[in-house]
mmCIF file of C-alpha atoms in Angstrom:
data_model
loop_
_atom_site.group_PDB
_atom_site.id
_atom_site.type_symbol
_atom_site.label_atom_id
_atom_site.label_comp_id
_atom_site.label_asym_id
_atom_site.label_seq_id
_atom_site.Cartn_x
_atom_site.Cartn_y
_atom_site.Cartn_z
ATOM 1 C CA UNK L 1 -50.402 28.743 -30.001
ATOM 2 C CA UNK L 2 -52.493 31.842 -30.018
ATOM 3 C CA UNK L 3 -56.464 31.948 -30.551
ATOM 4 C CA UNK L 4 -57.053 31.696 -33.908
ATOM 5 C CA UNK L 5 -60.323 32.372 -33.945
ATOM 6 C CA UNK L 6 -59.336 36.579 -33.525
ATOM 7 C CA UNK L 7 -57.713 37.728 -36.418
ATOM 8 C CA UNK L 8 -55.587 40.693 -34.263
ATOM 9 C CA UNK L 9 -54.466 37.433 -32.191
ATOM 10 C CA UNK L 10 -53.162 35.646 -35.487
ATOM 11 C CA UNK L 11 -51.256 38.440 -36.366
ATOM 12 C CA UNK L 12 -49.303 39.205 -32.826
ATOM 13 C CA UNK L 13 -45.357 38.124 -33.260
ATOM 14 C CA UNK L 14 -45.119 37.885 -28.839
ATOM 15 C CA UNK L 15 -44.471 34.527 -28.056
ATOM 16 C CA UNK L 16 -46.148 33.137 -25.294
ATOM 17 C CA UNK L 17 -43.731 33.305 -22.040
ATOM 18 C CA UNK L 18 -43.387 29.739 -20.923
ATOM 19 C CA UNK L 19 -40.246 29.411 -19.161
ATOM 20 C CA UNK L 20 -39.554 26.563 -21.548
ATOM 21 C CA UNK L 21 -37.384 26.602 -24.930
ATOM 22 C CA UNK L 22 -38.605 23.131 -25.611
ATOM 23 C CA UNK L 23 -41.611 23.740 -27.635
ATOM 24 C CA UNK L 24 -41.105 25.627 -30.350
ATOM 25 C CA UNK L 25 -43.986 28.653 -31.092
ATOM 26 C CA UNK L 26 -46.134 28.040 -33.433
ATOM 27 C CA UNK L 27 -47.669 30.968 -35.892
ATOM 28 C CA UNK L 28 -50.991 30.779 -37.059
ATOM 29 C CA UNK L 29 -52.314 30.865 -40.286
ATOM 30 C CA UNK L 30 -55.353 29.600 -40.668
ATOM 31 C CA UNK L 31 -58.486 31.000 -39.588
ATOM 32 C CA UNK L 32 -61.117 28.488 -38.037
ATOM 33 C CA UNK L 33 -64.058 29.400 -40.663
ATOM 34 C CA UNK L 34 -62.961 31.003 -44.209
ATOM 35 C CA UNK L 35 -63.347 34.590 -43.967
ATOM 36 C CA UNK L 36 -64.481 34.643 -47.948
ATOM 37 C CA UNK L 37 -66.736 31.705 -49.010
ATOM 38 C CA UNK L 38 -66.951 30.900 -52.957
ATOM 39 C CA UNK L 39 -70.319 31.917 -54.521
ATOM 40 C CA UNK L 40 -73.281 29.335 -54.723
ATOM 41 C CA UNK L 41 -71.898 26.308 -56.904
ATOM 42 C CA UNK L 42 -68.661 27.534 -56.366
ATOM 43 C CA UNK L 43 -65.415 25.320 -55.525
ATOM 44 C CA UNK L 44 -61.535 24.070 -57.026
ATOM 45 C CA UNK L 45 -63.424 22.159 -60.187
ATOM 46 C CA UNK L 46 -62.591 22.362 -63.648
ATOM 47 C CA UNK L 47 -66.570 22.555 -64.128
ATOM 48 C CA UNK L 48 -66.517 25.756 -62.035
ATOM 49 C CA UNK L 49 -63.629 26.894 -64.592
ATOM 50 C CA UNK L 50 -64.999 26.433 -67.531
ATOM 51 C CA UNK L 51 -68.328 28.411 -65.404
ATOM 52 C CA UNK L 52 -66.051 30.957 -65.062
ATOM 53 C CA UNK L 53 -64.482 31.539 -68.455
ATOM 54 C CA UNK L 54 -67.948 31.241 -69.790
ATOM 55 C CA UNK L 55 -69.213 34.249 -67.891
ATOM 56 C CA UNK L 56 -66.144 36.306 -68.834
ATOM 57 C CA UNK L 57 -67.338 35.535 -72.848
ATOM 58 C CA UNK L 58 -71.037 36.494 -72.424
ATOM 59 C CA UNK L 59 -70.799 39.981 -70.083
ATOM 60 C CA UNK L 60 -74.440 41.793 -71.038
ATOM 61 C CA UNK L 61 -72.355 44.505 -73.432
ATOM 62 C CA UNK L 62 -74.555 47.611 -74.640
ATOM 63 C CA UNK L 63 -73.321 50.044 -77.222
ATOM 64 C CA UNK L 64 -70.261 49.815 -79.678
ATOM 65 C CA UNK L 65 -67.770 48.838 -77.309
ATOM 66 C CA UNK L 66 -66.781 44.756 -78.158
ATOM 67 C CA UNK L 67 -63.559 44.498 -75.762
ATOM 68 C CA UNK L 68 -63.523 46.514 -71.695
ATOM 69 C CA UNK L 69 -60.114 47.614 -71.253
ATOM 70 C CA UNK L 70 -58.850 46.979 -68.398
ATOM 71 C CA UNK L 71 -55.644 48.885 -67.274
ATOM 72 C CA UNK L 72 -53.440 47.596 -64.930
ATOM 73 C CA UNK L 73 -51.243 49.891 -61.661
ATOM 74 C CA UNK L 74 -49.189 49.160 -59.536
ATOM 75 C CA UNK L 75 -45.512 49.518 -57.705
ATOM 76 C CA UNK L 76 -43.314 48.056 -59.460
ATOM 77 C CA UNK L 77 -42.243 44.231 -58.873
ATOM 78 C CA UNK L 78 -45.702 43.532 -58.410
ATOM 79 C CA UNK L 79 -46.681 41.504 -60.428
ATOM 80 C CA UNK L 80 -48.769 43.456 -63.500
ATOM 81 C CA UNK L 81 -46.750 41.765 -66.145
ATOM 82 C CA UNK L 82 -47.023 38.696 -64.713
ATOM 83 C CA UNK L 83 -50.670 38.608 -64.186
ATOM 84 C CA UNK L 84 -50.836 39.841 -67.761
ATOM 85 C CA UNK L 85 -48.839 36.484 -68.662
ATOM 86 C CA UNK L 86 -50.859 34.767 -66.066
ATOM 87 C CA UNK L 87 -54.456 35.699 -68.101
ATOM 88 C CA UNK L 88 -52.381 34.290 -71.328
ATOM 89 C CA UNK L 89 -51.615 30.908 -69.711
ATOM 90 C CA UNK L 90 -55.578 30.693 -69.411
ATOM 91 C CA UNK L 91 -56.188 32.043 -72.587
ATOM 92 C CA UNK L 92 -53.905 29.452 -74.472
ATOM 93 C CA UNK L 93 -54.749 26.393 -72.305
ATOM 94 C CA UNK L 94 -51.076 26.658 -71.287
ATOM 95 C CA UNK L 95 -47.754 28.265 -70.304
ATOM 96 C CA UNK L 96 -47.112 30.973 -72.282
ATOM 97 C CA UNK L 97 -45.195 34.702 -71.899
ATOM 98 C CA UNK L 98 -46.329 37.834 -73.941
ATOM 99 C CA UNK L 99 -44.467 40.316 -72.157
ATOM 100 C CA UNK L 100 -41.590 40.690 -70.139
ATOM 101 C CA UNK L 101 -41.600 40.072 -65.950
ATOM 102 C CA UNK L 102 -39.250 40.024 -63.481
ATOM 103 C CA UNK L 103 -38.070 41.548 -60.393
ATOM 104 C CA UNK L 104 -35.592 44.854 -61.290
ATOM 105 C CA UNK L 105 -35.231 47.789 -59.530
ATOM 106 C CA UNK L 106 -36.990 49.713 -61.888
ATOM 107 C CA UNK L 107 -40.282 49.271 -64.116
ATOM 108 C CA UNK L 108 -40.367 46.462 -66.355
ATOM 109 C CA UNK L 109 -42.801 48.185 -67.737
ATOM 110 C CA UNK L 110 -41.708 51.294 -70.180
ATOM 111 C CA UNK L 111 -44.161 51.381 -72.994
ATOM 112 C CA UNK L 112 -48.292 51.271 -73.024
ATOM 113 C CA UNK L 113 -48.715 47.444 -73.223
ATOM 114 C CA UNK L 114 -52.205 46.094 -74.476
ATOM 115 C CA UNK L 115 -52.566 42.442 -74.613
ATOM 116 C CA UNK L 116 -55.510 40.854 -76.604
ATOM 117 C CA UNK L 117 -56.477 37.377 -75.701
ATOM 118 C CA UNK L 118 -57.879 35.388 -79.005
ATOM 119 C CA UNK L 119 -58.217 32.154 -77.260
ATOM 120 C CA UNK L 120 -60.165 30.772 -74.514
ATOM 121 C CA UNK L 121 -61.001 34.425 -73.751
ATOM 122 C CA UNK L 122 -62.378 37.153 -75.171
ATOM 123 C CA UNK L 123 -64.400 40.448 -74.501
ATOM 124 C CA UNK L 124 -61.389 42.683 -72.388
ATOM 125 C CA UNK L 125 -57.941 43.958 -73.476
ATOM 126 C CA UNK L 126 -55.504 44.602 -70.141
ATOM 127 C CA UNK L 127 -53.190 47.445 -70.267
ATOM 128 C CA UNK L 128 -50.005 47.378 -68.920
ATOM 129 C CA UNK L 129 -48.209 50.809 -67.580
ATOM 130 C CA UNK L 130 -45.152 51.199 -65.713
ATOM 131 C CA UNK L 131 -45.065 50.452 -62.169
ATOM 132 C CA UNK L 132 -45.173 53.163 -59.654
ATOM 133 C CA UNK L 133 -41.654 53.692 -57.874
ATOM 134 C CA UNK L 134 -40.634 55.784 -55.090
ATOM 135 C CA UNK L 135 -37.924 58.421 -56.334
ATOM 136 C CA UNK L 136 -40.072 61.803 -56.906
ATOM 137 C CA UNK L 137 -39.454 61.594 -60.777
ATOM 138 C CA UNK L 138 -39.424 57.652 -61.547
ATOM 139 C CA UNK L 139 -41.763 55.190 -62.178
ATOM 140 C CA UNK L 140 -45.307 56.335 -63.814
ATOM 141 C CA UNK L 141 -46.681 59.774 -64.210
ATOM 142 C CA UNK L 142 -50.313 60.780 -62.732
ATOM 143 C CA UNK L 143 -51.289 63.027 -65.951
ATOM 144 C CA UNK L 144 -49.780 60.070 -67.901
ATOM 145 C CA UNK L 145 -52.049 57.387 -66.740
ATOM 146 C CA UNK L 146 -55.058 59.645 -67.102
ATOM 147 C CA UNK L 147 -54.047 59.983 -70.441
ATOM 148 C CA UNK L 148 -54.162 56.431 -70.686
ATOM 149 C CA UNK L 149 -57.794 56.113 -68.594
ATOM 150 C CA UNK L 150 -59.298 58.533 -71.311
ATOM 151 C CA UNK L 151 -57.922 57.097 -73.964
ATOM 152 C CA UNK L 152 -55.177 59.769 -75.186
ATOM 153 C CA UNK L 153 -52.726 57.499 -75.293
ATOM 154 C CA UNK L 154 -52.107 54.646 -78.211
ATOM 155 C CA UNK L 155 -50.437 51.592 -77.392
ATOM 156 C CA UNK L 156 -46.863 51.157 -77.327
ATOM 157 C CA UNK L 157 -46.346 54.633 -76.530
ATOM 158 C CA UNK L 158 -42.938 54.908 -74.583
ATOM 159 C CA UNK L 159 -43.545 56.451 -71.616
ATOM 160 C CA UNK L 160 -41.192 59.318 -69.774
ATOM 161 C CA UNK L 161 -41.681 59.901 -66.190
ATOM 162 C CA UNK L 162 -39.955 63.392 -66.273
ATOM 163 C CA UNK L 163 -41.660 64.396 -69.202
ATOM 164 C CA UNK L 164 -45.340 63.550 -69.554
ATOM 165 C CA UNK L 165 -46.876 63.108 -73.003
ATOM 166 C CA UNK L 166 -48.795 66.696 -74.164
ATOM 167 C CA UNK L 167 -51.584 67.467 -76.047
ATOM 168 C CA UNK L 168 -49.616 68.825 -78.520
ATOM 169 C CA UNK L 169 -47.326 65.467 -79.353
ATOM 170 C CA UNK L 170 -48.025 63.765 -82.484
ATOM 171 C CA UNK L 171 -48.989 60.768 -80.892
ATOM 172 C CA UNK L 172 -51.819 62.200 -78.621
ATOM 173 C CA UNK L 173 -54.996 60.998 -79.475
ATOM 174 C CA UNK L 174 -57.463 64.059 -78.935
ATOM 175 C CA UNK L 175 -60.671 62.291 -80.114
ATOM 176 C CA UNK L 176 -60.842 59.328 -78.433
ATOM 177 C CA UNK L 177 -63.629 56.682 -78.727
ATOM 178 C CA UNK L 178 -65.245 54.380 -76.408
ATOM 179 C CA UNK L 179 -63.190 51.610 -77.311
ATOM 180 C CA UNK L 180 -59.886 53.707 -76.925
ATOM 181 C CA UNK L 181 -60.961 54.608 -72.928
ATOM 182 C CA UNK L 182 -60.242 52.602 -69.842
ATOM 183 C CA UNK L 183 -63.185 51.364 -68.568
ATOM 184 C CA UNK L 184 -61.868 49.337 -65.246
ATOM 185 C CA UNK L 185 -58.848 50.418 -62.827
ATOM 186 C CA UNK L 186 -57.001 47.471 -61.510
ATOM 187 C CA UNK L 187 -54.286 48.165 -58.759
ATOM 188 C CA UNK L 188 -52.019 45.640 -58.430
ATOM 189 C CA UNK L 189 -50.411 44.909 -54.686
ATOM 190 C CA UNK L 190 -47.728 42.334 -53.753
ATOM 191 C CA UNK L 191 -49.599 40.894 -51.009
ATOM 192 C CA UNK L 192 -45.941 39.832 -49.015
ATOM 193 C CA UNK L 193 -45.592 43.579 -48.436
ATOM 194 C CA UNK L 194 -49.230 44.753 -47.542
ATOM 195 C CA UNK L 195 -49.357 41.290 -44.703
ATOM 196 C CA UNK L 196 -46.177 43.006 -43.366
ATOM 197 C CA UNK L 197 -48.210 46.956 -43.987
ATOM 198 C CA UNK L 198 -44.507 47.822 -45.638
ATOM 199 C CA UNK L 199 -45.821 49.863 -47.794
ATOM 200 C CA UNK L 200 -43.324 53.118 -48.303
ATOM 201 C CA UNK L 201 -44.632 56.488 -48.040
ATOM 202 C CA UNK L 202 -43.333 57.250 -51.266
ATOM 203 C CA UNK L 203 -46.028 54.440 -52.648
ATOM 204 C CA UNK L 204 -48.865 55.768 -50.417
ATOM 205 C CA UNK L 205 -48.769 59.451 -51.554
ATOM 206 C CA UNK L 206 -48.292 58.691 -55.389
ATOM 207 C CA UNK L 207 -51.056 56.095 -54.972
ATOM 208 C CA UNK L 208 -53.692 59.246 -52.956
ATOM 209 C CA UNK L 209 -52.670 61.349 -56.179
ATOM 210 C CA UNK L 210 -53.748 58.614 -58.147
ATOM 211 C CA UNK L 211 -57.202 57.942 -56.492
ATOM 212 C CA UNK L 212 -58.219 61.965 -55.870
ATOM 213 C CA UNK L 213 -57.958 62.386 -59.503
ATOM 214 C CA UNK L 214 -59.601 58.676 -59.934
ATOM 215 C CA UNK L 215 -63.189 59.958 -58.092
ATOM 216 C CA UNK L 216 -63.662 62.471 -60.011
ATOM 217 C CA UNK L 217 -63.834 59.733 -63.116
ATOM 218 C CA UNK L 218 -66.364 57.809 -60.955
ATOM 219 C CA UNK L 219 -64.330 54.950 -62.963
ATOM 220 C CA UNK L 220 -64.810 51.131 -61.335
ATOM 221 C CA UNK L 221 -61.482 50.095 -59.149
ATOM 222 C CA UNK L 222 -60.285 46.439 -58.149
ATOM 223 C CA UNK L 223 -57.266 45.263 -56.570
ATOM 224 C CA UNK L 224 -55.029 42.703 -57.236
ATOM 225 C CA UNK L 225 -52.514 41.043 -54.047
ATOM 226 C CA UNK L 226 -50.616 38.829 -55.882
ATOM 227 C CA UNK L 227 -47.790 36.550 -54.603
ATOM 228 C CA UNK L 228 -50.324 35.496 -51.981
ATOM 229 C CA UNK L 229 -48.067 32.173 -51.637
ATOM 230 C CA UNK L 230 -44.964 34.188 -50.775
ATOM 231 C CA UNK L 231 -47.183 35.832 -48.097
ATOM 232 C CA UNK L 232 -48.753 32.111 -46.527
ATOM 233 C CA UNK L 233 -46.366 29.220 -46.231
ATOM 234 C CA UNK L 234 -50.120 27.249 -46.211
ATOM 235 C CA UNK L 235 -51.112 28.611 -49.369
ATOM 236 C CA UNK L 236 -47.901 27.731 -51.013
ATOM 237 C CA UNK L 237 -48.476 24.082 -49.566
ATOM 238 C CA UNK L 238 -52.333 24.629 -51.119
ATOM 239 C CA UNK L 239 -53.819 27.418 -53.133
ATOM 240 C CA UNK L 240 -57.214 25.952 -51.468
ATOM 241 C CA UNK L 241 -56.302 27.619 -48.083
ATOM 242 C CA UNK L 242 -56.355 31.205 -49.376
ATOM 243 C CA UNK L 243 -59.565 31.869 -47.955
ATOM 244 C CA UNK L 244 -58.649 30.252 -44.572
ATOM 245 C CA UNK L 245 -55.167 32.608 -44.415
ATOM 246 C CA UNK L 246 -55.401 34.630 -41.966
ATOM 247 C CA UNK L 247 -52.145 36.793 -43.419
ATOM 248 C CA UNK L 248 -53.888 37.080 -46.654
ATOM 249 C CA UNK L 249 -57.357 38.353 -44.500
ATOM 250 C CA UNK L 250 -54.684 40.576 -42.980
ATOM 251 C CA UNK L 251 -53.255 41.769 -46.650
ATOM 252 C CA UNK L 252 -56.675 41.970 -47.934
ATOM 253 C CA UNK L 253 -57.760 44.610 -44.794
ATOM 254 C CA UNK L 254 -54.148 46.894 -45.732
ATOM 255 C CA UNK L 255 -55.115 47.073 -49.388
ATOM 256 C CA UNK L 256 -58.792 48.203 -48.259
ATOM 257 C CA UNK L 257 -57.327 50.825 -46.525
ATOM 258 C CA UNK L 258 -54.481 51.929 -48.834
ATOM 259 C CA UNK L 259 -56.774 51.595 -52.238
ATOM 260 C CA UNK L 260 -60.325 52.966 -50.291
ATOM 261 C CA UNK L 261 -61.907 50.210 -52.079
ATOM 262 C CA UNK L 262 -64.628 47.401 -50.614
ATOM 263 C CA UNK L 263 -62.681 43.775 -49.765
ATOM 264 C CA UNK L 264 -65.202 42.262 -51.352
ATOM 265 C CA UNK L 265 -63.579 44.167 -54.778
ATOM 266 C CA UNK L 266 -60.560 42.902 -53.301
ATOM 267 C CA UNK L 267 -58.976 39.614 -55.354
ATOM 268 C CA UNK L 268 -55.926 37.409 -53.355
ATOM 269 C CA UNK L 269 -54.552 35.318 -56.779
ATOM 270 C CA UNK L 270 -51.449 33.407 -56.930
ATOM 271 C CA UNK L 271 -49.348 34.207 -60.926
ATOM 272 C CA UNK L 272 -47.707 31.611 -62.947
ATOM 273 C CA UNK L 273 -43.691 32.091 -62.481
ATOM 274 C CA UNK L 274 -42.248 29.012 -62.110
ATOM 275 C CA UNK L 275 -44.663 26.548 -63.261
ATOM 276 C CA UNK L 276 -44.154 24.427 -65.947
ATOM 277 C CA UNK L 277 -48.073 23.159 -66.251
ATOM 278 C CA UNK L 278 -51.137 24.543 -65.834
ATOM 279 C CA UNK L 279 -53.340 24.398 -62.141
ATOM 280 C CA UNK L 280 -57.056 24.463 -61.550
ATOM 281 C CA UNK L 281 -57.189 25.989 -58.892
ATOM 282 C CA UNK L 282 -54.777 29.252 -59.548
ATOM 283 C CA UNK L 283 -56.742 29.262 -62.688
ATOM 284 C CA UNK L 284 -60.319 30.038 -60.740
ATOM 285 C CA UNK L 285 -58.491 32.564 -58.573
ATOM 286 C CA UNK L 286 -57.186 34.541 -61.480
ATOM 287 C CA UNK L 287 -60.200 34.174 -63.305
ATOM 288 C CA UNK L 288 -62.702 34.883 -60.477
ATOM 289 C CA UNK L 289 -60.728 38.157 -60.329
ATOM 290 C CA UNK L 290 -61.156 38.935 -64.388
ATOM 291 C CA UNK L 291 -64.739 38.116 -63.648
ATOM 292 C CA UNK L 292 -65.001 40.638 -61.907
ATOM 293 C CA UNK L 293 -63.327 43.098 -63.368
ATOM 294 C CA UNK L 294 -65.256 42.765 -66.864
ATOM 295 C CA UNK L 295 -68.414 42.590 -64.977
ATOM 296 C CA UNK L 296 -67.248 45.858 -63.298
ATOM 297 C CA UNK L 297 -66.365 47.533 -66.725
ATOM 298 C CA UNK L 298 -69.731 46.253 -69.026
ATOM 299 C CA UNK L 299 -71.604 48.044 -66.170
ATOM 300 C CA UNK L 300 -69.407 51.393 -66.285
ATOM 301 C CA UNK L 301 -69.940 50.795 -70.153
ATOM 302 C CA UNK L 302 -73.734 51.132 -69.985
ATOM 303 C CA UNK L 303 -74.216 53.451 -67.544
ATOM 304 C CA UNK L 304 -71.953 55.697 -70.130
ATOM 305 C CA UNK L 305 -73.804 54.415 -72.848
#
């Protein structure tokens, strides 16, 4: 077995030339220390749950705005819809769908989803868009999703990827509010593809588009690298070992580089799919991740403000 302790070392497929067939090479996995360690008090309770969803109700809002929006991007099959499901398992206190997932060749996504949670949670909408895909003309449109960021564009607006919406459409919004804008940018990254850095080209450049016109918004970004137990036959064993992976560490150093964002704005989380109950510990991921991104937003909010 390799040196775990190096992270390039736990990534190298060259097994070791031993002149024997008898032991079978061994990949690592896990890293000897966790390369992200939970916050002070932090660990896989239910107490540090219910912390959680606590500080997601009580985010020090200024101004009109009640509910950050939160607007979800990403290439299609994901997993935007089913984080969006994910955040309504929590919100109900069990396994629930609100919009439709699954893994087509095209968006799942074709209209402005908004989803409102009125349960356990409270204080952020997420907006669903379709995913990005790599033929020139499919998949989501940049001027579209600006629309969206600025608030242009109401919900359940049908998008067209060959034609965007215009300011002249009877559906454009041309004064909105606060409450109408986006207020946090969440890319969404299947974390099985960034540990392998398959990411097409196609992706890349519609995803540079994306951020050059993103800067000039000075709007908060997170990302998202979901499916982390696709990625990590230990983390499918045990959520726990997420922080001890050293293929999601290696995910989690692609999507800095593809997304130009900090890792520590960086969120490994693990969807509900086929579960039939609800889990601790996927919950604290998922909501350590909205955390953040309503922190992230209430702070955009009163700088604006």
């Amino acid at each position: 077995m390799g040196n775990t302790e190096s992270v390039p070392d736990a990534f190298s497929n060259t097994k070791p030339d031993n002149g024997s067939q008898k032991e079978e090479w061994a990949y690592p996995t896990l890293t000897k220390t966790p390369w992200r360690k939970f916050e002070k008090n932090g660990d896989w309770t239910e107490q540090y749950e219910n912390k959680l969803i606590e500080d997601i109700q009580n985010p020090a809002m200024k101004g009109e705005v009640e509910n950050v929006r939160l607007l979800l991007i990403g290439p299609i099959k994901a997993g935007k819809s089913s984080f969006l499901n994910s955040t309504a398992c929590i919100d109900k206190g069990r396994i629930a769908q609100v919009t439709a997932a699954g893994g087509e060749g095209a968006s799942m996504s074709k209209k402005l989803k908004v989803y409102s949670p009125k349960g356990k949670l409270k204080n952020f909408r997420l907006l669903d868009t379709m995913g990005i895909e790599n033929a020139g003309e499919a998949g989501f449109n940049v001027k579209d999703l600006l629309y969206v960021i600025n608030g242009n564009v109401p919900p359940e607006y049908k998008f067209n990827p060959a034609s965007p919406i215009l300011d002249t459409d009877s559906d454009f919004n041309k004064t909105p509010l606060d409450t109408d804008k986006t207020h946090c940018v969440v890319f969404v990254l299947d974390a099985s593809v960034a540990g392998e850095d398959n990411i097409s080209a196609a992706t890349k450049a519609k995803v540079a588009s994306l951020q050059d016109e993103l800067k000039s918004l000075d709007i908060p970004r997170i990302v998202l690298l979901t499916k982390v137990d696709v990625l990590c036959e230990t983390v499918a064993e045990n959520i726990c070992n997420v922080y001890e992976s050293a293929k999601v560490q290696k995910a989690v150093t692609v999507a800095e580089n593809l997304f130009h964002v900090p890792k520590m704005n960086i969120f490994p989380v693990q969807n509900y799919n086929e579960d039939t109950d609800l889990d601790t510990s996927k919950n604290i991921l998922l909501l350590l991740a909205l955390r953040q991104m309503v922190n992230f937003a209430t702070d955009f909010i009163n700088e604006q403000s």
